[in-house]
PDB file of C-alpha atoms in Angstrom:
ATOM      1  CA  MET Y   1    -197.150 -36.551  35.944  1.00  0.00           C
ATOM      2  CA  LYS Y   2    -193.780 -35.050  35.263  1.00  0.00           C
ATOM      3  CA  SER Y   3    -190.759 -37.224  34.516  1.00  0.00           C
ATOM      4  CA  GLU Y   4    -187.987 -36.808  37.037  1.00  0.00           C
ATOM      5  CA  ARG Y   5    -184.625 -37.765  35.625  1.00  0.00           C
ATOM      6  CA  GLY Y   6    -182.295 -36.925  38.464  1.00  0.00           C
ATOM      7  CA  VAL Y   7    -179.549 -38.931  40.138  1.00  0.00           C
ATOM      8  CA  THR Y   8    -180.704 -40.730  43.213  1.00  0.00           C
ATOM      9  CA  ILE Y   9    -178.658 -41.588  46.271  1.00  0.00           C
ATOM     10  CA  THR Y  10    -178.949 -45.263  45.400  1.00  0.00           C
ATOM     11  CA  SER Y  11    -177.398 -44.812  41.970  1.00  0.00           C
ATOM     12  CA  VAL Y  12    -174.567 -42.674  43.454  1.00  0.00           C
ATOM     13  CA  LEU Y  13    -173.779 -45.427  45.963  1.00  0.00           C
ATOM     14  CA  ILE Y  14    -173.743 -48.030  43.194  1.00  0.00           C
ATOM     15  CA  TYR Y  15    -171.305 -45.883  41.165  1.00  0.00           C
ATOM     16  CA  ILE Y  16    -169.031 -45.385  44.192  1.00  0.00           C
ATOM     17  CA  ILE Y  17    -168.983 -49.114  44.996  1.00  0.00           C
ATOM     18  CA  ALA Y  18    -168.254 -50.025  41.354  1.00  0.00           C
ATOM     19  CA  LEU Y  19    -165.417 -47.475  41.073  1.00  0.00           C
ATOM     20  CA  THR Y  20    -163.924 -48.643  44.382  1.00  0.00           C
ATOM     21  CA  ALA Y  21    -163.921 -52.250  43.116  1.00  0.00           C
ATOM     22  CA  VAL Y  22    -162.222 -51.174  39.868  1.00  0.00           C
ATOM     23  CA  VAL Y  23    -159.541 -49.207  41.739  1.00  0.00           C
ATOM     24  CA  ILE Y  24    -158.845 -52.182  44.046  1.00  0.00           C
ATOM     25  CA  ILE Y  25    -158.533 -54.574  41.096  1.00  0.00           C
ATOM     26  CA  ILE Y  26    -156.156 -52.231  39.243  1.00  0.00           C
ATOM     27  CA  GLY Y  27    -154.098 -51.797  42.426  1.00  0.00           C
ATOM     28  CA  ARG Y  28    -153.755 -55.563  42.862  1.00  0.00           C
ATOM     29  CA  ILE Y  29    -152.716 -56.051  39.240  1.00  0.00           C
ATOM     30  CA  THR Y  30    -150.147 -53.244  39.503  1.00  0.00           C
ATOM     31  CA  THR Y  31    -148.688 -54.692  42.730  1.00  0.00           C
ATOM     32  CA  TYR Y  32    -148.439 -58.152  41.173  1.00  0.00           C
ATOM     33  CA  PHE Y  33    -146.778 -56.704  38.054  1.00  0.00           C
ATOM     34  CA  TYR Y  34    -144.116 -54.742  39.964  1.00  0.00           C
ATOM     35  CA  ARG Y  35    -143.380 -57.646  42.311  1.00  0.00           C
ATOM     36  CA  ASN Y  36    -142.751 -59.881  39.286  1.00  0.00           C
ATOM     37  CA  MET Y  37    -140.603 -57.205  37.620  1.00  0.00           C
ATOM     38  CA  ASN Y  38    -138.293 -57.171  40.668  1.00  0.00           C
ATOM     39  CA  SER Y  39    -138.001 -60.949  40.482  1.00  0.00           C
ATOM     40  CA  VAL Y  40    -137.193 -60.868  36.761  1.00  0.00           C
ATOM     41  CA  THR Y  41    -134.631 -58.093  37.282  1.00  0.00           C
ATOM     42  CA  GLY Y  42    -132.865 -60.147  39.979  1.00  0.00           C
ATOM     43  CA  ASN Y  43    -132.723 -63.246  37.766  1.00  0.00           C
ATOM     44  CA  THR Y  44    -131.427 -61.189  34.859  1.00  0.00           C
ATOM     45  CA  ALA Y  45    -128.606 -59.728  36.959  1.00  0.00           C
ATOM     46  CA  ALA Y  46    -127.611 -63.210  38.184  1.00  0.00           C
ATOM     47  CA  ASN Y  47    -127.626 -64.575  34.637  1.00  0.00           C
ATOM     48  CA  ALA Y  48    -125.527 -61.633  33.426  1.00  0.00           C
ATOM     49  CA  GLU Y  49    -122.854 -62.266  36.088  1.00  0.00           C
ATOM     50  CA  TYR Y  50    -122.791 -65.977  35.250  1.00  0.00           C
ATOM     51  CA  THR Y  51    -122.498 -65.225  31.540  1.00  0.00           C
ATOM     52  CA  LYS Y  52    -119.583 -62.829  32.137  1.00  0.00           C
ATOM     53  CA  PHE Y  53    -117.720 -65.483  34.122  1.00  0.00           C
ATOM     54  CA  ASN Y  54    -118.600 -68.226  31.642  1.00  0.00           C
ATOM     55  CA  SER Y  55    -117.321 -66.248  28.635  1.00  0.00           C
ATOM     56  CA  TYR Y  56    -113.889 -65.762  30.224  1.00  0.00           C
ATOM     57  CA  PHE Y  57    -113.678 -69.304  31.548  1.00  0.00           C
ATOM     58  CA  THR Y  58    -114.703 -71.078  28.329  1.00  0.00           C
ATOM     59  CA  GLY Y  59    -112.159 -69.014  26.421  1.00  0.00           C
ATOM     60  CA  GLU Y  60    -109.547 -70.135  28.945  1.00  0.00           C
ATOM     61  CA  ILE Y  61    -110.248 -73.849  28.737  1.00  0.00           C
ATOM     62  CA  ASN Y  62    -110.392 -73.796  24.938  1.00  0.00           C
ATOM     63  CA  ILE Y  63    -106.768 -72.658  24.617  1.00  0.00           C
ATOM     64  CA  GLU Y  64    -104.914 -75.622  23.150  1.00  0.00           C
ATOM     65  CA  GLY Y  65    -102.546 -77.263  25.629  1.00  0.00           C
ATOM     66  CA  ASN Y  66    -103.746 -75.100  28.512  1.00  0.00           C
ATOM     67  CA  GLU Y  67    -103.767 -77.458  31.506  1.00  0.00           C
ATOM     68  CA  VAL Y  68    -104.690 -76.909  35.127  1.00  0.00           C
ATOM     69  CA  THR Y  69    -101.531 -76.560  37.209  1.00  0.00           C
ATOM     70  CA  ASP Y  70    -103.205 -76.004  40.563  1.00  0.00           C
ATOM     71  CA  CYS Y  71    -106.718 -76.015  41.962  1.00  0.00           C
ATOM     72  CA  GLY Y  72    -107.693 -75.686  45.590  1.00  0.00           C
ATOM     73  CA  ILE Y  73    -108.488 -73.435  48.529  1.00  0.00           C
ATOM     74  CA  SER Y  74    -106.268 -70.729  49.977  1.00  0.00           C
ATOM     75  CA  ASP Y  75    -107.403 -68.671  52.969  1.00  0.00           C
ATOM     76  CA  GLY Y  76    -110.972 -69.907  52.399  1.00  0.00           C
ATOM     77  CA  ASN Y  77    -110.957 -68.766  48.759  1.00  0.00           C
ATOM     78  CA  TYR Y  78    -111.259 -71.245  45.896  1.00  0.00           C
ATOM     79  CA  TYR Y  79    -108.827 -70.782  43.006  1.00  0.00           C
ATOM     80  CA  ILE Y  80    -107.662 -72.459  39.799  1.00  0.00           C
ATOM     81  CA  ILE Y  81    -104.471 -71.772  37.815  1.00  0.00           C
ATOM     82  CA  PHE Y  82    -103.802 -72.626  34.162  1.00  0.00           C
ATOM     83  CA  SER Y  83    -100.426 -73.498  32.617  1.00  0.00           C
ATOM     84  CA  VAL Y  84    -100.168 -71.956  29.133  1.00  0.00           C
ATOM     85  CA  SER Y  85    -101.899 -68.652  29.831  1.00  0.00           C
ATOM     86  CA  GLY Y  86    -100.773 -68.487  33.443  1.00  0.00           C
ATOM     87  CA  ASN Y  87    -104.172 -67.049  34.377  1.00  0.00           C
ATOM     88  CA  GLN Y  88    -105.486 -67.576  37.881  1.00  0.00           C
ATOM     89  CA  TYR Y  89    -109.186 -67.469  38.686  1.00  0.00           C
ATOM     90  CA  ILE Y  90    -109.900 -66.796  42.352  1.00  0.00           C
ATOM     91  CA  PHE Y  91    -113.069 -66.241  44.350  1.00  0.00           C
ATOM     92  CA  GLN Y  92    -112.664 -63.622  47.070  1.00  0.00           C
ATOM     93  CA  ASN Y  93    -114.652 -60.735  48.526  1.00  0.00           C
ATOM     94  CA  ASP Y  94    -117.870 -61.905  46.798  1.00  0.00           C
ATOM     95  CA  SER Y  95    -116.233 -61.529  43.379  1.00  0.00           C
ATOM     96  CA  ILE Y  96    -114.349 -63.660  40.872  1.00  0.00           C
ATOM     97  CA  TYR Y  97    -111.027 -62.336  39.635  1.00  0.00           C
ATOM     98  CA  MET Y  98    -108.941 -63.383  36.661  1.00  0.00           C
ATOM     99  CA  ASN Y  99    -105.465 -62.515  37.907  1.00  0.00           C
ATOM    100  CA  LYS Y 100    -106.191 -59.060  39.391  1.00  0.00           C
ATOM    101  CA  THR Y 101    -109.101 -58.145  37.126  1.00  0.00           C
ATOM    102  CA  LYS Y 102    -112.632 -58.485  38.512  1.00  0.00           C
ATOM    103  CA  ILE Y 103    -114.764 -60.394  36.011  1.00  0.00           C
ATOM    104  CA  SER Y 104    -117.889 -61.163  38.084  1.00  0.00           C
ATOM    105  CA  ASP Y 105    -119.460 -59.444  41.060  1.00  0.00           C
ATOM    106  CA  ASP Y 106    -122.151 -60.218  43.686  1.00  0.00           C
ATOM    107  CA  ILE Y 107    -121.162 -63.903  43.896  1.00  0.00           C
ATOM    108  CA  GLU Y 108    -122.375 -65.550  47.101  1.00  0.00           C
ATOM    109  CA  ASP Y 109    -120.432 -68.796  46.688  1.00  0.00           C
ATOM    110  CA  CYS Y 110    -117.990 -70.240  44.179  1.00  0.00           C
ATOM    111  CA  ARG Y 111    -116.148 -73.572  44.054  1.00  0.00           C
ATOM    112  CA  PHE Y 112    -113.628 -74.897  41.542  1.00  0.00           C
ATOM    113  CA  GLU Y 113    -112.861 -78.628  41.437  1.00  0.00           C
ATOM    114  CA  TYR Y 114    -110.528 -80.446  39.038  1.00  0.00           C
ATOM    115  CA  ASP Y 115    -110.402 -84.170  38.315  1.00  0.00           C
ATOM    116  CA  THR Y 116    -106.881 -84.934  37.058  1.00  0.00           C
ATOM    117  CA  SER Y 117    -107.806 -88.342  35.609  1.00  0.00           C
ATOM    118  CA  THR Y 118    -110.640 -87.114  33.369  1.00  0.00           C
ATOM    119  CA  LYS Y 119    -109.366 -83.514  33.007  1.00  0.00           C
ATOM    120  CA  VAL Y 120    -112.813 -82.190  33.913  1.00  0.00           C
ATOM    121  CA  ILE Y 121    -113.287 -78.917  35.785  1.00  0.00           C
ATOM    122  CA  SER Y 122    -116.452 -78.534  37.866  1.00  0.00           C
ATOM    123  CA  VAL Y 123    -117.592 -75.027  38.744  1.00  0.00           C
ATOM    124  CA  TYR Y 124    -120.364 -74.183  41.196  1.00  0.00           C
ATOM    125  CA  LEU Y 125    -121.632 -70.597  41.476  1.00  0.00           C
ATOM    126  CA  LYS Y 126    -124.345 -69.140  43.674  1.00  0.00           C
ATOM    127  CA  ILE Y 127    -125.457 -65.695  42.553  1.00  0.00           C
ATOM    128  CA  GLN Y 128    -128.370 -63.920  44.246  1.00  0.00           C
ATOM    129  CA  GLU Y 129    -129.834 -67.247  45.396  1.00  0.00           C
ATOM    130  CA  ASN Y 130    -129.580 -68.720  41.858  1.00  0.00           C
ATOM    131  CA  GLU Y 131    -127.326 -71.765  41.633  1.00  0.00           C
ATOM    132  CA  PHE Y 132    -125.257 -72.589  38.557  1.00  0.00           C
ATOM    133  CA  TYR Y 133    -123.274 -75.818  38.165  1.00  0.00           C
ATOM    134  CA  ASN Y 134    -121.235 -76.555  35.076  1.00  0.00           C
ATOM    135  CA  THR Y 135    -118.493 -78.944  34.018  1.00  0.00           C
ATOM    136  CA  TYR Y 136    -115.795 -78.137  31.486  1.00  0.00           C
ATOM    137  CA  THR Y 137    -113.405 -80.484  29.709  1.00  0.00           C
ATOM    138  CA  VAL Y 138    -109.945 -79.043  29.174  1.00  0.00           C
ATOM    139  CA  ALA Y 139    -108.918 -78.836  25.500  1.00  0.00           C
ATOM    140  CA  LYS Y 140    -106.091 -81.146  24.472  1.00  0.00           C
TER     141      LYS Y 140
END
């Protein structure tokens, strides 16, 4: 009897099923990867905006003798004003401004609060659904 070494229909079907399973698995992994990359990119952008604000604000409160002269709400916008530098930080139009210079963008919510007895400033920021809350003690 002769040996027949051809490809049968059964083996072709097995190859097709195996390749389909591999393609589906790779597709799922790729989808999961890209979905996580979008999440990481969003968190990175929020952290970058918070860091920009924080670098300006910590420099402000570390100026010796720089006290808070006014802190409150005007026209629905939170603001805080310092004495020595004269700088005003205000939240309006989804941005934080130092005087008239935009220092942070894409801010959903921002609140400044000042306790005159302890000289502690509380700042709440909500950036792309990430919430940041920090307290600062004014330098003496």
